[in-house]
CSV table of C-alpha atoms (C1' of nucleotides) in Angstrom, one decimal:
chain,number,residue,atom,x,y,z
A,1,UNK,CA,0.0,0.0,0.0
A,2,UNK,CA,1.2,3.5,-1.0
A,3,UNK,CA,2.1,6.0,1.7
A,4,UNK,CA,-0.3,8.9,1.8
A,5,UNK,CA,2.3,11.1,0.6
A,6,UNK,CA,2.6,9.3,-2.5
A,7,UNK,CA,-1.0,8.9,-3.0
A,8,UNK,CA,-1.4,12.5,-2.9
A,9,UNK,CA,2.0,13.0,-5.1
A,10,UNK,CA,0.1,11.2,-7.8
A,11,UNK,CA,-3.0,12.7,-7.3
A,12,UNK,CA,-1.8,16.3,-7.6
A,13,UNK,CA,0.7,15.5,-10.7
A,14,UNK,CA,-2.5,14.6,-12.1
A,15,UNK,CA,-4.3,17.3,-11.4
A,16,UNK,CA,-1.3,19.7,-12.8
A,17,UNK,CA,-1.1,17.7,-15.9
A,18,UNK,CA,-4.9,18.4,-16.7
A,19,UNK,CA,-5.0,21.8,-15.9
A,20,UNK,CA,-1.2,22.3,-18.2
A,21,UNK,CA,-3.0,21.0,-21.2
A,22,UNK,CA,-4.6,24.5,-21.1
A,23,UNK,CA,-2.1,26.5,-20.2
A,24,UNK,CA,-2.5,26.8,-16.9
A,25,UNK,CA,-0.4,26.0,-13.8
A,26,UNK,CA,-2.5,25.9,-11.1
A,27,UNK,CA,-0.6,26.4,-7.5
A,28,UNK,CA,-0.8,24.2,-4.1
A,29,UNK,CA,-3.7,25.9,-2.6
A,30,UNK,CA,-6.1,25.1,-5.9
A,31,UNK,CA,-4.7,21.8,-6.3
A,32,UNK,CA,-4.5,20.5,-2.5
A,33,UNK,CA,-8.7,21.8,-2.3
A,34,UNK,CA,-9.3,19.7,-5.9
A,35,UNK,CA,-7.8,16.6,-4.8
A,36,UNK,CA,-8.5,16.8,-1.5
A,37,UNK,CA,-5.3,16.6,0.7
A,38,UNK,CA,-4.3,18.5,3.5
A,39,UNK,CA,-2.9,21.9,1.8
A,40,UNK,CA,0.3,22.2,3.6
A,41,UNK,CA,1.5,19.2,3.7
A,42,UNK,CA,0.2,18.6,-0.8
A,43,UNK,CA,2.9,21.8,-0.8
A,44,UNK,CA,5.9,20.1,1.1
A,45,UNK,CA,5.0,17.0,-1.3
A,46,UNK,CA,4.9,19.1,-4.6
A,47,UNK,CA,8.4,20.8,-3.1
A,48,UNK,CA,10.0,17.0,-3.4
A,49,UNK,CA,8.7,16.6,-7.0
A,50,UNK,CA,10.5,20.0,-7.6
A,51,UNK,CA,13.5,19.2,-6.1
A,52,UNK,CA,14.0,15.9,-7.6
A,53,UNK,CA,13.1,17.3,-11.0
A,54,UNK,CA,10.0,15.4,-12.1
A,55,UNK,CA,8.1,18.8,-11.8
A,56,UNK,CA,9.0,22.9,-12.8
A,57,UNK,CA,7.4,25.4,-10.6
A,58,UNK,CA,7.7,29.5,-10.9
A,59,UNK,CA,7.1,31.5,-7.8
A,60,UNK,CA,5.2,35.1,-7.4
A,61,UNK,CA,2.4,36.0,-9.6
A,62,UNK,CA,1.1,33.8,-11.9
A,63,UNK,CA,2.9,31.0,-11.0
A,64,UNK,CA,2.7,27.8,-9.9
A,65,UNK,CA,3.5,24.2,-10.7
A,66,UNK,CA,3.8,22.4,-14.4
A,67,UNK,CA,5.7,19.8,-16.2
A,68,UNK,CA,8.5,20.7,-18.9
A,69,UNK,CA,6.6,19.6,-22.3
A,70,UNK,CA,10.0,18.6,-23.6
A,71,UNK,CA,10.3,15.7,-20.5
A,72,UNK,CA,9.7,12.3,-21.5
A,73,UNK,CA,6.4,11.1,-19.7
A,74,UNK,CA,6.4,10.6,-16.1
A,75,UNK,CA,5.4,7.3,-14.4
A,76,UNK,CA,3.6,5.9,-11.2
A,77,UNK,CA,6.9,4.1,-9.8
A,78,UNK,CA,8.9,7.6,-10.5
A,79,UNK,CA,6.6,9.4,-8.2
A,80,UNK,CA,6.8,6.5,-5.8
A,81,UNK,CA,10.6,6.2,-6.1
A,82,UNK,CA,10.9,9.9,-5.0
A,83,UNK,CA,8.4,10.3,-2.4
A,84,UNK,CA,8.9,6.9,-0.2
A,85,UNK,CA,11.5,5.1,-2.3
A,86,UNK,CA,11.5,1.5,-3.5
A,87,UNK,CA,11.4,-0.7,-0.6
A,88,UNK,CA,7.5,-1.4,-1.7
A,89,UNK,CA,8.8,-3.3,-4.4
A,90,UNK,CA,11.8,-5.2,-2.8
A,91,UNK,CA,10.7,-6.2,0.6
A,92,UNK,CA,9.9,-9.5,1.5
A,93,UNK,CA,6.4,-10.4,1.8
A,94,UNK,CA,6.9,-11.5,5.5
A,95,UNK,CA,9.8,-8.9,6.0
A,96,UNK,CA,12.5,-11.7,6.0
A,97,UNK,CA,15.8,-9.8,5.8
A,98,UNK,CA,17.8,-12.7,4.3
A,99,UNK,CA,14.6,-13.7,1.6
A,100,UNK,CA,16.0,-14.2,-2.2
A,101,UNK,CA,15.7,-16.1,-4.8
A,102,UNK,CA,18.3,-18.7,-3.6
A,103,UNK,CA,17.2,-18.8,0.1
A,104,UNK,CA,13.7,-17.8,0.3
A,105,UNK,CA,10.8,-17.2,2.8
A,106,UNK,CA,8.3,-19.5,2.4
A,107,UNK,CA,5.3,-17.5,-0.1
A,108,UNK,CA,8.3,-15.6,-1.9
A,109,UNK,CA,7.8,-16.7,-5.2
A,110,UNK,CA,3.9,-16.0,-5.1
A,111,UNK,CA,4.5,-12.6,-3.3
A,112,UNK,CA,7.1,-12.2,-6.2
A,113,UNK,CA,4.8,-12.5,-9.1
A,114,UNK,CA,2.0,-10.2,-7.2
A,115,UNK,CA,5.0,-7.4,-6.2
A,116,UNK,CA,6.5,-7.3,-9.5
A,117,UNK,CA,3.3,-6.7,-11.0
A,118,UNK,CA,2.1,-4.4,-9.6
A,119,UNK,CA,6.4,-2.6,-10.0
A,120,UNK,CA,4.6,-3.3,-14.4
A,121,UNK,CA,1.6,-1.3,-13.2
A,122,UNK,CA,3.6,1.4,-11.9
A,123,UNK,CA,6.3,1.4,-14.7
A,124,UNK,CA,4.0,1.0,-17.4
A,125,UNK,CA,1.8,3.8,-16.1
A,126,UNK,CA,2.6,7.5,-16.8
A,127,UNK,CA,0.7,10.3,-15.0
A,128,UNK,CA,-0.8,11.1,-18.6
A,129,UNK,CA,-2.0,7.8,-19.1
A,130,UNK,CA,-4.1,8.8,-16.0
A,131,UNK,CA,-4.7,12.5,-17.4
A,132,UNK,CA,-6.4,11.2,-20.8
A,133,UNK,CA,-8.8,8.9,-18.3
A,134,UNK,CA,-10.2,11.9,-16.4
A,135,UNK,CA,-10.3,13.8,-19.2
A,136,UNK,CA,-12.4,11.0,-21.1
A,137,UNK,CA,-14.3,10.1,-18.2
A,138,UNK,CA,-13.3,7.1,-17.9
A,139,UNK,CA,-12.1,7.9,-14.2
A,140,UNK,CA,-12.4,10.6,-11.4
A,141,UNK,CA,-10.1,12.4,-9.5
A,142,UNK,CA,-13.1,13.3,-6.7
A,143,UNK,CA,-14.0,16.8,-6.9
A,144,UNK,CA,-13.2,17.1,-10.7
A,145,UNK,CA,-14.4,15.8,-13.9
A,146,UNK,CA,-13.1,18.4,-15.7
A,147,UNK,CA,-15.4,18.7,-18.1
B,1,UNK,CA,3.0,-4.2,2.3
B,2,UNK,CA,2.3,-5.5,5.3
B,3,UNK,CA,2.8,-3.8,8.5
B,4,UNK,CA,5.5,-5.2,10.7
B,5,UNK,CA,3.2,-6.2,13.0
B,6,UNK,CA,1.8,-8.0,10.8
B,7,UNK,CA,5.1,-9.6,9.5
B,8,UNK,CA,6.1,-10.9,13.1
B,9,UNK,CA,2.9,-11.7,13.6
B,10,UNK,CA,2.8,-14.6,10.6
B,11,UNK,CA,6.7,-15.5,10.9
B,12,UNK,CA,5.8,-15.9,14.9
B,13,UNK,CA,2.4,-18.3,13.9
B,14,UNK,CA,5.1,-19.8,11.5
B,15,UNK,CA,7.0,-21.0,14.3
B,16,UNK,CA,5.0,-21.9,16.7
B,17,UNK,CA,3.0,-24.4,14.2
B,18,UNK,CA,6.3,-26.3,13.5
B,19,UNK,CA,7.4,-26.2,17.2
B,20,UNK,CA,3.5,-27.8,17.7
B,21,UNK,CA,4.5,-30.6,15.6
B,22,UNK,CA,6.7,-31.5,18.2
B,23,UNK,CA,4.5,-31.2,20.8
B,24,UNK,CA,6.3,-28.0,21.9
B,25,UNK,CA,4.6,-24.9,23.2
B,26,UNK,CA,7.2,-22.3,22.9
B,27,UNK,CA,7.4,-19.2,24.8
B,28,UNK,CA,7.3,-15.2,23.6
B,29,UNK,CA,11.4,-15.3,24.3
B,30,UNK,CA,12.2,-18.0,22.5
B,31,UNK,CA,9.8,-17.1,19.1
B,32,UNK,CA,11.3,-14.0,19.1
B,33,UNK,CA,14.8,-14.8,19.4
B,34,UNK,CA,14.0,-17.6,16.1
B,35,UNK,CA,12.1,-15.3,14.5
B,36,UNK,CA,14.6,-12.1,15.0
B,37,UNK,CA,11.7,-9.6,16.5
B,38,UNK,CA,11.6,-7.6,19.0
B,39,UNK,CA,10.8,-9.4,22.3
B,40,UNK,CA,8.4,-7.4,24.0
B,41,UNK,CA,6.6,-6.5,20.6
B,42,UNK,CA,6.5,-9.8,20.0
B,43,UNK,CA,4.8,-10.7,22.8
B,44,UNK,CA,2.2,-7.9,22.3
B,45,UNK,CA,1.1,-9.3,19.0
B,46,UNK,CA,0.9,-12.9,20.3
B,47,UNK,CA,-1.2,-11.4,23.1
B,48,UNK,CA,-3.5,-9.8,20.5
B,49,UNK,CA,-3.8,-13.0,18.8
B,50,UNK,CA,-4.8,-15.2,21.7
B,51,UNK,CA,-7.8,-12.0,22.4
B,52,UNK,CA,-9.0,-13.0,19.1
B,53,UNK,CA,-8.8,-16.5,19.2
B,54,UNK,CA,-6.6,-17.2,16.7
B,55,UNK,CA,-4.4,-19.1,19.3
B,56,UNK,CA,-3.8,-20.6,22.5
B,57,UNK,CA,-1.8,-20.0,25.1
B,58,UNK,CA,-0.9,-21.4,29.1
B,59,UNK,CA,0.5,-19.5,31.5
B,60,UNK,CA,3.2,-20.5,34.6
B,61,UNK,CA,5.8,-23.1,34.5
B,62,UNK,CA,6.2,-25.3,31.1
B,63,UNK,CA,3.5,-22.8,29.6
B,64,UNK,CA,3.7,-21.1,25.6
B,65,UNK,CA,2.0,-20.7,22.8
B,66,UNK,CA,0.2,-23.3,20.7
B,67,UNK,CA,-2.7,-23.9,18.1
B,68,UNK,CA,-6.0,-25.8,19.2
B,69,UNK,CA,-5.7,-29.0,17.0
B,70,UNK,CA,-9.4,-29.0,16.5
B,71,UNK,CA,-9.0,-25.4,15.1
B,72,UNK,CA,-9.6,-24.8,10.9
B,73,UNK,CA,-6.3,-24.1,9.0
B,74,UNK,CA,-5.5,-20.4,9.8
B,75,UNK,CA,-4.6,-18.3,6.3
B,76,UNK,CA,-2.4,-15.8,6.3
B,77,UNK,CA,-5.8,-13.1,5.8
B,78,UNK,CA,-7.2,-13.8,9.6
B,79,UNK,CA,-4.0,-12.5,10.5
B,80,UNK,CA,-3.4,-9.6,8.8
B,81,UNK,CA,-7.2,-8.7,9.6
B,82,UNK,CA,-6.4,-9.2,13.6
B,83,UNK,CA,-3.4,-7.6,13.3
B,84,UNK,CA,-3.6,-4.3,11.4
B,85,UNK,CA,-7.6,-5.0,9.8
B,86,UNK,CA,-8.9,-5.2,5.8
B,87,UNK,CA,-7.7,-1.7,4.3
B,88,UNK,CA,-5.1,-2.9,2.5
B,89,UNK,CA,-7.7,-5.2,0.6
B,90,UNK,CA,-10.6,-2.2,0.4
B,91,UNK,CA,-8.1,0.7,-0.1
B,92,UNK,CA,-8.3,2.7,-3.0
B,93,UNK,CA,-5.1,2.9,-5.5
B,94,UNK,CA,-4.5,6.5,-4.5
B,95,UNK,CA,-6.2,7.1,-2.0
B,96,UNK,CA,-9.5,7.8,-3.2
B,97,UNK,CA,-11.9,8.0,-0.4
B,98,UNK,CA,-15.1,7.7,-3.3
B,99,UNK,CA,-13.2,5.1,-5.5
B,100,UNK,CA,-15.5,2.2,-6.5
B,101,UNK,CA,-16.7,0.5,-9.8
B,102,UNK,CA,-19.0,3.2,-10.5
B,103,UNK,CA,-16.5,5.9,-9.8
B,104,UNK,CA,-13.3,4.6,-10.6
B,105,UNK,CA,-10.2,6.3,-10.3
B,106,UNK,CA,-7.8,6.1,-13.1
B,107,UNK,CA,-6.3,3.0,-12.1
B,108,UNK,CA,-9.3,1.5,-10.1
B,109,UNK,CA,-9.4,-1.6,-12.6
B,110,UNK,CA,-5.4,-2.3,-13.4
B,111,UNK,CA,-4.9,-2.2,-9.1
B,112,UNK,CA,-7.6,-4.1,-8.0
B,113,UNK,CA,-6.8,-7.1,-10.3
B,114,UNK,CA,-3.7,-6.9,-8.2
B,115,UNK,CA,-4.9,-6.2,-4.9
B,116,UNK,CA,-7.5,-9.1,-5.5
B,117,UNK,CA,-4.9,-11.7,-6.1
B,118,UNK,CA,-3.2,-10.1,-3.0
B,119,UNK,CA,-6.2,-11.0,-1.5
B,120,UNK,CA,-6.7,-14.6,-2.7
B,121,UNK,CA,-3.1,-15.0,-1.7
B,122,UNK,CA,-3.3,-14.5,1.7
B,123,UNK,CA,-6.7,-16.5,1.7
B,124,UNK,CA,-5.1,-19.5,0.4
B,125,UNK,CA,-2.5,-19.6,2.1
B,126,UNK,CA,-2.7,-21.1,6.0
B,127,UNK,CA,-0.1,-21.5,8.0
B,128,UNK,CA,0.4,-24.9,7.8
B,129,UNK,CA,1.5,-24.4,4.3
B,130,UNK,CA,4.1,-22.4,5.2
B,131,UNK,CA,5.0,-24.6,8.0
B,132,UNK,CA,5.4,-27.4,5.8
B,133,UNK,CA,7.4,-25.2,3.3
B,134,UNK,CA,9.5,-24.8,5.9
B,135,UNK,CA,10.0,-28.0,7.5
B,136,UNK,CA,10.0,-30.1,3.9
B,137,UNK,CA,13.3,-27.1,3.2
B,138,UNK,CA,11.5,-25.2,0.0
B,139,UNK,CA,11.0,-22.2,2.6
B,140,UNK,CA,13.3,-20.5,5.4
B,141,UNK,CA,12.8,-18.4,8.5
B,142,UNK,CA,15.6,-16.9,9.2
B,143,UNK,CA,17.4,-18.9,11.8
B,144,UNK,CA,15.3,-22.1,11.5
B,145,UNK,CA,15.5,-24.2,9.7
B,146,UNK,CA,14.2,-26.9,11.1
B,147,UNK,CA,16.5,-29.9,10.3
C,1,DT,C1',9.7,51.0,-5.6
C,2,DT,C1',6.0,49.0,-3.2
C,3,DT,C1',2.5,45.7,-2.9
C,4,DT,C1',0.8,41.4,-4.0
C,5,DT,C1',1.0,36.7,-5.0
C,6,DT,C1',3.2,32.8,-5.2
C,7,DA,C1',6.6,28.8,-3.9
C,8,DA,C1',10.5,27.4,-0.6
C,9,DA,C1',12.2,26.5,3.7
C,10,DG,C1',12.3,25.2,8.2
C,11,DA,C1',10.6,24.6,12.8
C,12,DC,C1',7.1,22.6,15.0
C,13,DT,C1',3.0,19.5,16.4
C,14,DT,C1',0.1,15.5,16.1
C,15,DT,C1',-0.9,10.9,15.2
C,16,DT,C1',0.4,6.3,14.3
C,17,DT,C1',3.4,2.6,14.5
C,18,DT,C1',6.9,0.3,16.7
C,19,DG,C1',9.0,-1.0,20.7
C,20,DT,C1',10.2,-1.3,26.0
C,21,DC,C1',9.7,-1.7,31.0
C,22,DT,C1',7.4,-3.0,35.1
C,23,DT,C1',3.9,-5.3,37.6
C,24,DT,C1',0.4,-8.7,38.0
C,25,DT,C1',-1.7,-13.2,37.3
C,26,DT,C1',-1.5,-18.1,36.6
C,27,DA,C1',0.3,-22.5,36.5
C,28,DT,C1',3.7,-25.9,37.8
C,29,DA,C1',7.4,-28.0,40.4
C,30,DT,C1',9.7,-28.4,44.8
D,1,DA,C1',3.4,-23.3,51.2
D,2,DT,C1',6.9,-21.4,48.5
D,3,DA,C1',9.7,-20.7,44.6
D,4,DT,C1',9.9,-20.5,39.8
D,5,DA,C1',8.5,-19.9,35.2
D,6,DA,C1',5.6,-18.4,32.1
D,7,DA,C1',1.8,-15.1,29.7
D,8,DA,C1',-1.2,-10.9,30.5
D,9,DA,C1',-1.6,-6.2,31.2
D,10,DG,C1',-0.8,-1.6,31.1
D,11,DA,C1',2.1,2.4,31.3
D,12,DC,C1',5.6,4.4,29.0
D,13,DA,C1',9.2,5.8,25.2
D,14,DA,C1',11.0,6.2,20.6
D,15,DA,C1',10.6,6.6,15.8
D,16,DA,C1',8.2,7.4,11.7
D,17,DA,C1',4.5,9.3,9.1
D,18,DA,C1',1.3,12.9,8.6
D,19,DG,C1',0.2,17.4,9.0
D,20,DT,C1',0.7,22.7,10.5
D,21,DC,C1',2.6,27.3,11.2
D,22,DT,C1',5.6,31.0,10.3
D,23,DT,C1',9.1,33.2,7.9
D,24,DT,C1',11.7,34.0,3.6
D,25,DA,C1',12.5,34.4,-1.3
D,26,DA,C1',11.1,35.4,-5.8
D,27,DA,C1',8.3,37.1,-9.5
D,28,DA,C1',5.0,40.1,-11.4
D,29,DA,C1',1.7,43.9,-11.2
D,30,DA,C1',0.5,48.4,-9.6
DNA sequence: TTTTTTAAAGACTTTTTTGTCTTTTTATAT
DNA sequence: ATATAAAAAGACAAAAAAGTCTTTAAAAAA
């Protein structure tokens, strides 16, 4: 299970990505209120993204947070990767220390094929991919639909 | 991913089930020490466990923990539900608190197909499975390995 | 140049999870 | 009966995660 942090990382890169496709760069107060997360703490999370270069923000008037068009399309596990780091998708199911391949707990190759699908999901799925949903309608993001 | 409660909490059933075999009852010091967790903590989950009848347990001299006989085969899910309850198999993907069929998130479907096999994982599975796993040397614990 | 609006930064607080310590209760052996 | 060995119970502490508050920096508009 995600950590709320990144749960509300993805859910506000989202949300940015929506509002970019018209030109707009929304800022942490709009966004924490649309996807519902606590407003502060949305900022200190969007801060991370800025600082580990998955996101571009301007400051003062007018500005706000948005994604370099040039930048090849984000995914899920990137997010993840900054926010909480990757420990989801190594750790043993039973939190064995010593678990592998050649010595293993005893459900590691089940728990294997589960966690490493689940790392696909996250690979595989970029925070447009998630963009074009809402947009469709195909999803939600709560308060918007964005139609 | 499982909390460590949790973890401790099935490699700590683990142990005592093989232990059982041999008609021993071990003690909260000694499943710790084989199952490198914390004492004390240790002794708190088994506690929890015995409240909600998931196991036995005898006090004073030549006392431990043990399984009723008579008792079903115990999967892996009664645990983790006693433990730390059913959010990681109800939880939206990120975070949604209105995620369902109807209004899906983007990635409702993709996560709960893996969520779901999560689920029928740790329904499956008993801990006598991984007790055997163990004992017949496909599976370790850490220190035991039960030769 | 001053005001306004915005993100950045950092200290702080709260809550949850993890873990420890001490005392009490219960059973057995001597 | 008394000593001993075990789990139960509950208070406490530490660490991590989640969240808040205040100040600073930067950009644009007035």
């Amino acid at each position: 299970m995600l950590s709320k942090a990144s749960e509300y990382a993805i859910r506000a890169l989202v949300y940015i990505a929506i509002k970019n496709r018209d030109a707009m760069r929304p800022g942490y107060r709009e966004i924490s209120r649309e996807i519902e997360a606590p407003e502060q703490f949305t900022a200190k999370i969007l801060q991370t993204c800025v600082r580990k270069k998955l996101l571009l923000s301007v400051r003062g008037r007018g500005g706000g947070f948005f994604f370099d068009p040039e930048s090849k399309p984000l995914s899920l596990i990137e997010i993840i990767n900054a926010i909480e780091g990757m420990t989801l998708f190594t750790r043993c199911g039973i939190g064995l220390s010593r678990c592998s391949d050649t010595a293993p707990c005893p459900i590691h190759k089940e728990y294997a094929v589960i966690r490493d699908r689940y790392q696909q999901l996250t690979t595989n799925t970029t925070i447009d991919d998630l963009a074009d949903k809402i947009i469709s309608g195909e999803g939600v993001l709560n308060r918007i639909t964005m139609e």
